[in-house]
mmCIF file of C-alpha atoms in Angstrom:
data_model
loop_
_atom_site.group_PDB
_atom_site.id
_atom_site.type_symbol
_atom_site.label_atom_id
_atom_site.label_comp_id
_atom_site.label_asym_id
_atom_site.label_seq_id
_atom_site.Cartn_x
_atom_site.Cartn_y
_atom_site.Cartn_z
ATOM 1 C CA UNK A 1 10.816 11.254 8.451
ATOM 2 C CA UNK A 2 11.090 7.557 7.198
ATOM 3 C CA UNK A 3 12.175 7.032 3.706
ATOM 4 C CA UNK A 4 10.125 4.389 1.727
ATOM 5 C CA UNK A 5 10.854 2.480 -1.546
ATOM 6 C CA UNK A 6 8.207 0.252 -3.166
ATOM 7 C CA UNK A 7 8.972 -2.596 -5.507
ATOM 8 C CA UNK A 8 7.123 -5.479 -7.032
ATOM 9 C CA UNK A 9 4.970 -3.789 -9.779
ATOM 10 C CA UNK A 10 4.582 -4.979 -13.191
ATOM 11 C CA UNK A 11 2.293 -6.252 -15.812
ATOM 12 C CA UNK A 12 -0.058 -9.024 -15.056
ATOM 13 C CA UNK A 13 -3.285 -10.704 -16.597
ATOM 14 C CA UNK A 14 -6.746 -10.289 -15.046
ATOM 15 C CA UNK A 15 -7.047 -12.966 -12.335
ATOM 16 C CA UNK A 16 -3.375 -12.953 -11.746
ATOM 17 C CA UNK A 17 -1.467 -12.012 -8.493
ATOM 18 C CA UNK A 18 1.280 -9.560 -7.502
ATOM 19 C CA UNK A 19 2.967 -8.835 -4.253
ATOM 20 C CA UNK A 20 4.040 -5.282 -3.548
ATOM 21 C CA UNK A 21 6.875 -4.538 -1.024
ATOM 22 C CA UNK A 22 7.677 -1.477 0.844
ATOM 23 C CA UNK A 23 11.198 -1.099 2.392
ATOM 24 C CA UNK A 24 11.671 1.609 4.938
ATOM 25 C CA UNK A 25 14.997 3.252 6.062
ATOM 26 C CA UNK A 26 15.788 6.231 8.301
ATOM 27 C CA UNK A 27 13.565 5.416 11.208
ATOM 28 C CA UNK A 28 12.067 1.992 12.440
ATOM 29 C CA UNK A 29 8.989 1.102 10.723
ATOM 30 C CA UNK A 30 7.210 0.056 13.965
ATOM 31 C CA UNK A 31 6.592 3.649 14.854
ATOM 32 C CA UNK A 32 4.356 4.021 11.864
ATOM 33 C CA UNK A 33 0.907 2.732 10.800
ATOM 34 C CA UNK A 34 1.378 2.068 7.088
ATOM 35 C CA UNK A 35 -0.872 2.221 4.122
ATOM 36 C CA UNK A 36 -1.088 1.645 0.385
ATOM 37 C CA UNK A 37 -2.616 4.041 -1.996
ATOM 38 C CA UNK A 38 -3.141 3.955 -5.781
ATOM 39 C CA UNK A 39 -3.638 6.656 -8.449
ATOM 40 C CA UNK A 40 -4.936 5.969 -11.978
ATOM 41 C CA UNK A 41 -4.424 8.310 -14.814
ATOM 42 C CA UNK A 42 -6.783 11.290 -14.412
ATOM 43 C CA UNK A 43 -8.066 10.121 -10.980
ATOM 44 C CA UNK A 44 -7.344 11.219 -7.494
ATOM 45 C CA UNK A 45 -5.107 9.064 -5.207
ATOM 46 C CA UNK A 46 -7.162 6.636 -3.304
ATOM 47 C CA UNK A 47 -6.885 4.603 -0.263
ATOM 48 C CA UNK A 48 -6.297 0.907 -0.588
ATOM 49 C CA UNK A 49 -5.265 -0.457 2.780
ATOM 50 C CA UNK A 50 -3.762 0.472 6.174
ATOM 51 C CA UNK A 51 -2.159 -1.561 8.801
ATOM 52 C CA UNK A 52 -1.469 -0.747 12.299
ATOM 53 C CA UNK A 53 1.754 -0.504 14.110
ATOM 54 C CA UNK A 54 1.929 -4.192 15.400
ATOM 55 C CA UNK A 55 -0.006 -5.586 12.551
ATOM 56 C CA UNK A 56 -3.044 -6.371 14.697
ATOM 57 C CA UNK A 57 -5.338 -4.048 12.876
ATOM 58 C CA UNK A 58 -6.011 -3.649 9.162
ATOM 59 C CA UNK A 59 -8.698 -1.707 7.044
ATOM 60 C CA UNK A 60 -9.256 -2.038 3.415
ATOM 61 C CA UNK A 61 -11.164 -0.084 0.588
ATOM 62 C CA UNK A 62 -14.421 -1.899 -0.340
ATOM 63 C CA UNK A 63 -13.029 -2.433 -3.946
ATOM 64 C CA UNK A 64 -10.257 -4.619 -2.700
ATOM 65 C CA UNK A 65 -11.640 -6.403 0.323
ATOM 66 C CA UNK A 66 -11.266 -10.247 -0.095
ATOM 67 C CA UNK A 67 -8.593 -9.779 -2.807
ATOM 68 C CA UNK A 68 -5.807 -7.700 -1.202
ATOM 69 C CA UNK A 69 -4.108 -8.257 1.962
ATOM 70 C CA UNK A 70 -1.646 -5.877 3.735
ATOM 71 C CA UNK A 71 0.942 -7.312 6.096
ATOM 72 C CA UNK A 72 4.189 -6.037 7.861
ATOM 73 C CA UNK A 73 7.339 -7.324 9.148
ATOM 74 C CA UNK A 74 8.771 -4.955 11.433
ATOM 75 C CA UNK A 75 12.108 -6.814 11.918
ATOM 76 C CA UNK A 76 12.730 -6.528 8.145
ATOM 77 C CA UNK A 77 11.229 -2.811 8.112
ATOM 78 C CA UNK A 78 9.086 -3.954 5.298
ATOM 79 C CA UNK A 79 5.309 -3.690 4.355
ATOM 80 C CA UNK A 80 3.650 -5.927 1.964
ATOM 81 C CA UNK A 81 0.585 -5.853 -0.239
ATOM 82 C CA UNK A 82 -0.538 -9.146 -1.627
ATOM 83 C CA UNK A 83 -2.992 -8.680 -4.601
ATOM 84 C CA UNK A 84 -5.070 -11.564 -5.860
ATOM 85 C CA UNK A 85 -7.781 -11.719 -8.367
ATOM 86 C CA UNK A 86 -6.481 -8.641 -10.055
ATOM 87 C CA UNK A 87 -8.786 -6.720 -12.282
ATOM 88 C CA UNK A 88 -7.966 -4.143 -15.161
ATOM 89 C CA UNK A 89 -9.551 -1.454 -12.817
ATOM 90 C CA UNK A 90 -6.792 -2.166 -10.440
ATOM 91 C CA UNK A 91 -4.371 -0.662 -12.721
ATOM 92 C CA UNK A 92 -2.658 2.271 -11.067
ATOM 93 C CA UNK A 93 0.582 3.513 -9.674
ATOM 94 C CA UNK A 94 0.768 2.225 -6.085
ATOM 95 C CA UNK A 95 2.165 4.072 -3.237
ATOM 96 C CA UNK A 96 3.290 3.132 0.242
ATOM 97 C CA UNK A 97 2.868 5.738 2.935
ATOM 98 C CA UNK A 98 3.473 5.923 6.741
ATOM 99 C CA UNK A 99 1.821 7.946 9.347
ATOM 100 C CA UNK A 100 2.305 8.318 13.114
ATOM 101 C CA UNK A 101 -1.488 8.614 13.557
ATOM 102 C CA UNK A 102 -4.308 6.329 12.311
ATOM 103 C CA UNK A 103 -6.019 7.420 9.060
ATOM 104 C CA UNK A 104 -7.283 6.413 5.618
ATOM 105 C CA UNK A 105 -6.855 9.827 3.825
ATOM 106 C CA UNK A 106 -3.876 10.764 1.773
ATOM 107 C CA UNK A 107 -3.459 13.981 4.105
ATOM 108 C CA UNK A 108 -3.144 11.588 7.258
ATOM 109 C CA UNK A 109 -0.045 10.189 5.996
ATOM 110 C CA UNK A 110 3.360 12.178 6.075
ATOM 111 C CA UNK A 111 5.915 9.712 4.329
ATOM 112 C CA UNK A 112 5.553 8.696 0.822
ATOM 113 C CA UNK A 113 7.374 6.425 -1.545
ATOM 114 C CA UNK A 114 7.970 7.294 -5.195
ATOM 115 C CA UNK A 115 5.488 4.486 -6.559
ATOM 116 C CA UNK A 116 5.343 1.373 -8.459
ATOM 117 C CA UNK A 117 3.186 0.883 -11.566
ATOM 118 C CA UNK A 118 0.722 -2.112 -11.551
ATOM 119 C CA UNK A 119 -0.831 -2.824 -14.969
ATOM 120 C CA UNK A 120 -3.550 -5.455 -15.284
ATOM 121 C CA UNK A 121 -4.415 -6.489 -18.773
ATOM 122 C CA UNK A 122 -7.846 -7.949 -19.844
#
């Protein structure tokens, strides 16, 4: 298993930006497709974005398309989520996850970070 640690969360006003980072250790990140999920209080964990092994393919949830960008730097064993035009409804704990197969459901991912809180004020 790869170990994942997220960082970059915080409090931001609506319309602002944040960049989340996910640092991997234990195994080379290039073997994993990487995703970001989020979970708001009282809600189920939901898919945000996923990026392929080389970074050539990425998919996004409809709710974040055009605002969020997922990227990766395999040399640094790090995945990023650039979040622009943030809305209060983006408030959640954001999780980084890794999978050796392609998927967008939480059950498709075998490795998870501990999460980082993102709070967007109105």
